[in-house]
XYZ file of C-alpha atoms in Angstrom:
393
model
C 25.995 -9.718 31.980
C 26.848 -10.478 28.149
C 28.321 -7.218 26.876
C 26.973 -6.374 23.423
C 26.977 -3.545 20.370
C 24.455 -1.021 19.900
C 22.176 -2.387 17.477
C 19.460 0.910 16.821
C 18.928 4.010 17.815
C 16.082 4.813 20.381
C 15.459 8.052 21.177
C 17.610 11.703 21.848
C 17.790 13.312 25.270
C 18.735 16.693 25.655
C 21.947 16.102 23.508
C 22.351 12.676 24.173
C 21.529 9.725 22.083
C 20.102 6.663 23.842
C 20.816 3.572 21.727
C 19.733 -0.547 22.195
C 21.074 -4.117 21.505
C 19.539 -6.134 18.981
C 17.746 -7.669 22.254
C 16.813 -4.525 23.759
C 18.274 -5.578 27.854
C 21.366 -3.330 27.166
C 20.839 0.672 26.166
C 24.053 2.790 25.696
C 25.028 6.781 25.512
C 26.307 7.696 22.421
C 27.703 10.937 21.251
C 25.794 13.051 19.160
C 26.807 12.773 15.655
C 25.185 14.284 12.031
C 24.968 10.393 10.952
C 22.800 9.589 13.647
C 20.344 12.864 12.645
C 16.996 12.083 11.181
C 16.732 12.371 7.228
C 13.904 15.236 7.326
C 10.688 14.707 5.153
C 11.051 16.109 1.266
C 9.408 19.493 1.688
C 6.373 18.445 -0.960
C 3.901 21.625 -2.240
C 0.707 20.770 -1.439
C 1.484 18.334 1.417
C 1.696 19.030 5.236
C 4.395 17.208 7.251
C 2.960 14.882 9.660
C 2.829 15.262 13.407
C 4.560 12.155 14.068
C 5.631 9.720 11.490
C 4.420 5.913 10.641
C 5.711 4.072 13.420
C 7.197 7.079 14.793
C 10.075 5.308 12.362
C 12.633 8.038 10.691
C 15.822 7.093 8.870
C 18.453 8.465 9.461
C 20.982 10.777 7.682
C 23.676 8.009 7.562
C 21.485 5.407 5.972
C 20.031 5.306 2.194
C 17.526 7.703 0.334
C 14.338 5.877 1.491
C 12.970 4.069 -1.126
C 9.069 4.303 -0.168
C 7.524 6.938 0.578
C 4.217 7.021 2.127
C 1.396 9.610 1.949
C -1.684 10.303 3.298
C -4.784 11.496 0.363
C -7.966 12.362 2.934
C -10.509 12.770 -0.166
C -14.491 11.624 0.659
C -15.331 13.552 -2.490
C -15.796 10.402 -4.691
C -18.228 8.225 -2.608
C -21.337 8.105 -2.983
C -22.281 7.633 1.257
C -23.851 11.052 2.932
C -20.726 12.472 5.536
C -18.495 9.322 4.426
C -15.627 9.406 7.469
C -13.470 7.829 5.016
C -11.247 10.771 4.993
C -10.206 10.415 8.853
C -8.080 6.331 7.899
C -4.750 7.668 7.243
C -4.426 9.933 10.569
C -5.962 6.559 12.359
C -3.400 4.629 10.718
C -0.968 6.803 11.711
C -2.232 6.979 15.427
C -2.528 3.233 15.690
C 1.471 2.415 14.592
C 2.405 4.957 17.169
C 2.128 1.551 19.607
C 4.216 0.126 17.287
C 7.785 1.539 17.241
C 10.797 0.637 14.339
C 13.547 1.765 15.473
C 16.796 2.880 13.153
C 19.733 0.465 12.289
C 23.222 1.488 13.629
C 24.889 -1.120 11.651
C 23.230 -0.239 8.071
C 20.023 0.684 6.750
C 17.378 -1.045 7.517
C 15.348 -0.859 11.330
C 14.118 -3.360 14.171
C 11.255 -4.267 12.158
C 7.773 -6.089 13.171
C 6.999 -8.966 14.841
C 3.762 -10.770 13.272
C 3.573 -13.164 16.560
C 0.369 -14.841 14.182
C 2.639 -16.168 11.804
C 6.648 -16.319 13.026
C 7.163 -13.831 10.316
C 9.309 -10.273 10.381
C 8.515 -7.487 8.405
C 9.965 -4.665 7.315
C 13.196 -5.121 8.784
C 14.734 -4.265 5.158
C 12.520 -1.774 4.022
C 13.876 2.658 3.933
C 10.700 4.285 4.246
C 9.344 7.796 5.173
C 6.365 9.332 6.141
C 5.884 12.128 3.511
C 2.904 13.732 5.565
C -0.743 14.400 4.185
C -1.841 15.788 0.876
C -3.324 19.045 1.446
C -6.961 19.702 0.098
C -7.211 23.123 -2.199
C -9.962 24.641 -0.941
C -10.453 26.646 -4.484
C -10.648 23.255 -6.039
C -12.947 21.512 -3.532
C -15.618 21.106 -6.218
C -13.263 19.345 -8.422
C -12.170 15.816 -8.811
C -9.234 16.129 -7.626
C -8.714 18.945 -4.847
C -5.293 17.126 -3.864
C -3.748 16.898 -7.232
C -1.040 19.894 -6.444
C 0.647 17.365 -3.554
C -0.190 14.496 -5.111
C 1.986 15.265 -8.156
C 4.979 16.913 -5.966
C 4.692 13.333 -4.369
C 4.769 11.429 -7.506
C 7.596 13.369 -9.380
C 9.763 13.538 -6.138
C 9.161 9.451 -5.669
C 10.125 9.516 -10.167
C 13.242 11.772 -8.558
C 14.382 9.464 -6.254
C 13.302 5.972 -7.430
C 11.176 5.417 -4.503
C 7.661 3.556 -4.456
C 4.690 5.773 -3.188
C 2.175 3.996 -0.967
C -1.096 6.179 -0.359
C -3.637 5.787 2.467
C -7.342 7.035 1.375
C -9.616 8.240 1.540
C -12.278 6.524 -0.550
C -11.305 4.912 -3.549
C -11.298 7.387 -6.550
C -7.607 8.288 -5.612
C -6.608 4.945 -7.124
C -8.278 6.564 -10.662
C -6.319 9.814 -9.753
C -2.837 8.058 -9.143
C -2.695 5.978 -12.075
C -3.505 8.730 -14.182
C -0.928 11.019 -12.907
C 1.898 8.301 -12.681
C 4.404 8.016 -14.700
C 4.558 5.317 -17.487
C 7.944 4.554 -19.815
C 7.118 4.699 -23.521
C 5.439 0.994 -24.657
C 5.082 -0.272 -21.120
C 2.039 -1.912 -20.192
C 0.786 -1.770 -16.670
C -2.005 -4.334 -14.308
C -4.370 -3.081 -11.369
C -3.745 -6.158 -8.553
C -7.242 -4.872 -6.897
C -8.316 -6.345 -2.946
C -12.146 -5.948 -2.905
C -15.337 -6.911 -2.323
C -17.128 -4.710 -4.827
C -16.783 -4.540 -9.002
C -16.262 -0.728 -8.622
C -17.471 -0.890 -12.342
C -21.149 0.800 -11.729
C -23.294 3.052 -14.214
C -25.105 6.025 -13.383
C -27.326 7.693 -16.177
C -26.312 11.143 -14.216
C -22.923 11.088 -13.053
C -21.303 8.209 -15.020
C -18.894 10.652 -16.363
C -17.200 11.432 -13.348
C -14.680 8.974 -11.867
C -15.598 7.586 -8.384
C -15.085 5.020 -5.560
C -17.758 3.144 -7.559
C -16.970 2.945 -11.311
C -13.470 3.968 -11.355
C -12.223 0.543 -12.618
C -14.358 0.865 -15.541
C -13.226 4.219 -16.204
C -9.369 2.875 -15.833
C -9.986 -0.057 -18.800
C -12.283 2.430 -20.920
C -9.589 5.239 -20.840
C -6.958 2.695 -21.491
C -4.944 4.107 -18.351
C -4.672 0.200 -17.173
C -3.830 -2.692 -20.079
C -6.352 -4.945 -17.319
C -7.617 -5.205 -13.975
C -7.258 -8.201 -11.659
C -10.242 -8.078 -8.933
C -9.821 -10.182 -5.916
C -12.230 -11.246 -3.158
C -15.538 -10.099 -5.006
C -18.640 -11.042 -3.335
C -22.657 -10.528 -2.759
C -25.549 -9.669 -4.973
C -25.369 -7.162 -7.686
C -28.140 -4.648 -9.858
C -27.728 -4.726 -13.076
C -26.510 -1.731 -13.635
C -23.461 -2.605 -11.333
C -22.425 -5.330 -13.486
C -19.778 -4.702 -16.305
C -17.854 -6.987 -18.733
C -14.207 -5.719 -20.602
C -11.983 -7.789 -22.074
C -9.246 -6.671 -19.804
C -11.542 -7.108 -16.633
C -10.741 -10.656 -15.018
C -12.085 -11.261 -11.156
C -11.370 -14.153 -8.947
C -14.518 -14.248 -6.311
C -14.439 -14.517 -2.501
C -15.329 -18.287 -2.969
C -12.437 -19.272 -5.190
C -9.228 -16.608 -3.914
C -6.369 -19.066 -2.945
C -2.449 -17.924 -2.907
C -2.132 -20.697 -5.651
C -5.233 -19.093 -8.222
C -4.087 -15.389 -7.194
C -0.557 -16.858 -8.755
C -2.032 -18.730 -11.973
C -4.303 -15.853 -13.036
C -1.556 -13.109 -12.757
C 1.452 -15.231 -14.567
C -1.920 -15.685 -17.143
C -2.860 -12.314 -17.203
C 1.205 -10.456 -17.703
C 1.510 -13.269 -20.395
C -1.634 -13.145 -22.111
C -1.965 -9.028 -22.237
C 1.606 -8.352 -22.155
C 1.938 -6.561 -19.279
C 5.674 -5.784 -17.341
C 4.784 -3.987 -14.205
C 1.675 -3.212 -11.819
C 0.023 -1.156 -8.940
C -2.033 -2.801 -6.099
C -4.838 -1.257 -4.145
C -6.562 -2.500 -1.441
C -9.757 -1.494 -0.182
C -10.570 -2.714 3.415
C -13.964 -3.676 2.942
C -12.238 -7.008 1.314
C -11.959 -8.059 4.851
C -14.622 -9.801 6.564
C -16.475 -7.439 8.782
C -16.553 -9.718 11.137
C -13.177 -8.787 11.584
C -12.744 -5.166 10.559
C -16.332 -3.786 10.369
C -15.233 0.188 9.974
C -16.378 0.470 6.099
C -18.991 2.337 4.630
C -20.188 -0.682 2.296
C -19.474 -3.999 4.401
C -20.652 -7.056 2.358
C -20.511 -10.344 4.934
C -18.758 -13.813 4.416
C -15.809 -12.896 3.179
C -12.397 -14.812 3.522
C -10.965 -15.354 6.668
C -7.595 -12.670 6.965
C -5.177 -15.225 6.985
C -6.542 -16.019 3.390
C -6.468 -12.851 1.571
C -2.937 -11.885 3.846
C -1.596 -15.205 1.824
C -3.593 -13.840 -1.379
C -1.429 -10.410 -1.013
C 1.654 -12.008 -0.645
C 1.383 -14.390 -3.684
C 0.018 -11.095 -5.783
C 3.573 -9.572 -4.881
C 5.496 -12.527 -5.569
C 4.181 -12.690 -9.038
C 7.518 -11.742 -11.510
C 5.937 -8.101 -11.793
C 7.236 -4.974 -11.634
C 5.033 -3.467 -8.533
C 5.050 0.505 -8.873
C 2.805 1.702 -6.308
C 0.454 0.866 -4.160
C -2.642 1.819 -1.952
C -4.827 1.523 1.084
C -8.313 2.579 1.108
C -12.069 3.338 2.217
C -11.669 2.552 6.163
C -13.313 4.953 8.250
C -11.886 7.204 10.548
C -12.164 7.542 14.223
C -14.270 9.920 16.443
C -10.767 9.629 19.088
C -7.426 9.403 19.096
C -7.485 7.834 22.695
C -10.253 5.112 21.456
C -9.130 3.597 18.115
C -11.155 -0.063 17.741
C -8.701 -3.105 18.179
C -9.667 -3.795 14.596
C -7.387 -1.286 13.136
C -4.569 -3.302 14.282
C -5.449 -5.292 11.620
C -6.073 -2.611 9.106
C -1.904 -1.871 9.987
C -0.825 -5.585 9.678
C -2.449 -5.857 6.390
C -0.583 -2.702 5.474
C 2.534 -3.444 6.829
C 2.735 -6.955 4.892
C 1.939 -4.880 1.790
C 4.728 -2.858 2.533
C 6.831 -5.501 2.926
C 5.914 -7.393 0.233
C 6.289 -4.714 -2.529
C 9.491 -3.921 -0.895
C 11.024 -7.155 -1.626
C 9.146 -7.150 -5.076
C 11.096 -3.618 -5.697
C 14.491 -5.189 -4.771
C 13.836 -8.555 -7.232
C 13.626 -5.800 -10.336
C 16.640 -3.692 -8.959
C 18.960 -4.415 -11.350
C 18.530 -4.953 -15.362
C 19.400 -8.812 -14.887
C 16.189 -9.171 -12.267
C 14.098 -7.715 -15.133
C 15.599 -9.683 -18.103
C 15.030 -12.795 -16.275
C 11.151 -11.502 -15.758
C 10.897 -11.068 -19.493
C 12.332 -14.357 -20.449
C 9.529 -15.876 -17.879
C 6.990 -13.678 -19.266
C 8.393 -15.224 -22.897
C 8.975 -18.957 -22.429
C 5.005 -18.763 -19.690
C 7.103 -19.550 -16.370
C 4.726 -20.475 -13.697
C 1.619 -21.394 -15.885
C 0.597 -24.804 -15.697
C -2.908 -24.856 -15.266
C -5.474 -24.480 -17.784
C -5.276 -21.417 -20.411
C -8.337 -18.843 -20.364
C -8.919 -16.214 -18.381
C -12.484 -16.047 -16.920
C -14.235 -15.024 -13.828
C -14.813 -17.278 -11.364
């Protein structure tokens, strides 16, 4: 047999660390060592650690600060369906990778990554990430918009602290309103919502229009000005009238017309044309088909196949913006641990290509050169060759 290094670490033993090839047909003892501990999750006020992390994945103490940071916000209290489950997707989510291990680099940082066997690709294999746990909700503030706000900011400011991305897991889709409004902006920047949907989220209600939720919050983004504009992708199905809003700094590429290629055009449009330098993407699962992932409170039918709006989210990243953040929301959660639907396999390999993809995005704006280059692209209209005017289609 081939002799060969140890390539990540596996698991501990009693005192004994169990480490792999790259292949994973040789496994070694190694001696314990405080490089080879795990870096422990940032103790975060108002957030409980998780049971087990994301893909039971947990750098270690020898490699890099991770540089995302996920978290888990299970809020129903901005949608508008009776005993919404919505709250239950990030422990799902969690449950779910458990089958899927990443195991830590010996070599460097980085891990053994994911295997999309769909499309040849690996993901993650680059990306330092952590499982920050679950934002707690204050039960003295359950009434209120936001009863998570307390971990939400410790999560925020400690991501600020360590120049780390935060990904969130809803929950229904008012945390998106609640994140961007508690982010961080620098002085004069400008920032885009890159939003995956099937609904306008722009709706008016004579009673409660007041109140962000998971079904005007978009409108109350461009009206507060939190958001320079809003890019809505995968819209489909009828709409009331009173659902139906128009803003200058609302553009929407429907269901029928989303391609990689017009997801690319109208964002190198949109940064030029409203002078914006970085953005935040959320993604709300009912943009999938329910055909394929049916586990939404508000499915809308014929909507674009996966492969489609997996190509749409990887052209959205690759766009010469500065991603800041990102989200996952309104999947339902699950009655059982031991009985999760196969379809929330693909509710993890959306999320793990948007991990990966705003990972990469992160590391193209490292460094001040990355970002000067952007600029002069934004500048000289890089990448636009179609037809100017932005409209929705």
């Amino acid at each position: 047999m081939t002799t060969s290094e140890p390539a990540y670490l596996v698991r501990r033993i009693a005192d004994t660390w169990i480490a792999a090839d790259e292949t994973f047909s040789q496994f070694y003892e190694l001696e314990p060592a405080k490089e080879l501990e795990p870096q422990r999750p940032p103790d975060l006020p108002g957030v409980e650690p998780a049971e087990a992390p994301f893909f039971l994945y947990e750098p270690l103490i020898g490699h890099r600060a991770p540089q995302l940071g996920i978290l888990g916000i299970p809020h129903s209290g901005g949608t508008s369906m009776l005993n919404s489950s919505v709250a239950g997707l990030a422990h799902a989510l969690r449950v779910e990778s458990w089958k899927k291990v990443i195991y830590p680099s010996l070599q460097e940082s980085g891990n053994s990554s994911l295997y999309d066997i769909g499309s040849g690709r690996r993901l993650l294999e680059s990306v330092t990430m952590q499982d920050w746990g679950t934002c707690l909700m204050n039960e003295a503030e359950a009434d209120t918009a936001v009863p998570y706000q307390k971990g939400l900011a410790a999560a925020l400011d400690h991501a600020l602290d360590q120049q780390a991305l935060l990904c969130c897991i809803g929950g229904d889709h008012s945390i998106t309103h609640a994140v961007l409004q508690m982010m961080a902006k620098a002085t004069g920047s400008r920032r885009v919502l890159v939003q995956f949907d099937a609904h306008h989220d722009c709706g008016i209600d004579a009673i409660h229009q007041e109140h962000p939720s998971h079904s005007n919050f978009v409108r109350h983004l461009l009206e507060q000005g939190t958001v320079a504009a809003v890019v809505q992708i995968g819209l489909r199905g009828l709409r009331s009238a009173d659902q139906m809003y128009s803003h200058t700094g609302l553009i929407q590429i429907s269901a029928e017309h989303m391609t990689p290629e017009r997801v690319s055009h109208v964002l190198n449009e949109v940064r030029q044309k409203y002078d914006v330098d970085s953005a935040y993407l959320t993604f709300d699962l009912d943009s999938l088909d329910p055909g394929s992932f049916p586990f939404v409170d508000f499915p809308i039918a014929a909507g674009p196949t996966w492969q489609n709006i997996r190509d749409c989210v990887i052209a959205a990243l690759e766009v010469p913006l500065s991603y800041e953040g990102m989200d996952m929301v309104e999947g339902q959660g699950v009655q059982s641990d031991r009985h999760i639907p196969g379809q929330y396999e693909l509710a993890l390999r959306m999320l793990a290509y948007m991990v990966d993809g705003i990972d990469r995005n992160r590391r193209r704006f490292k460094n001040s050169s990355s970002i000067r280059v952007a600029r002069e692209e934004m500048l000289s209209g890089a990448g636009v060759s179609m037809n100017q005017g932005i409209q929705e289609v």
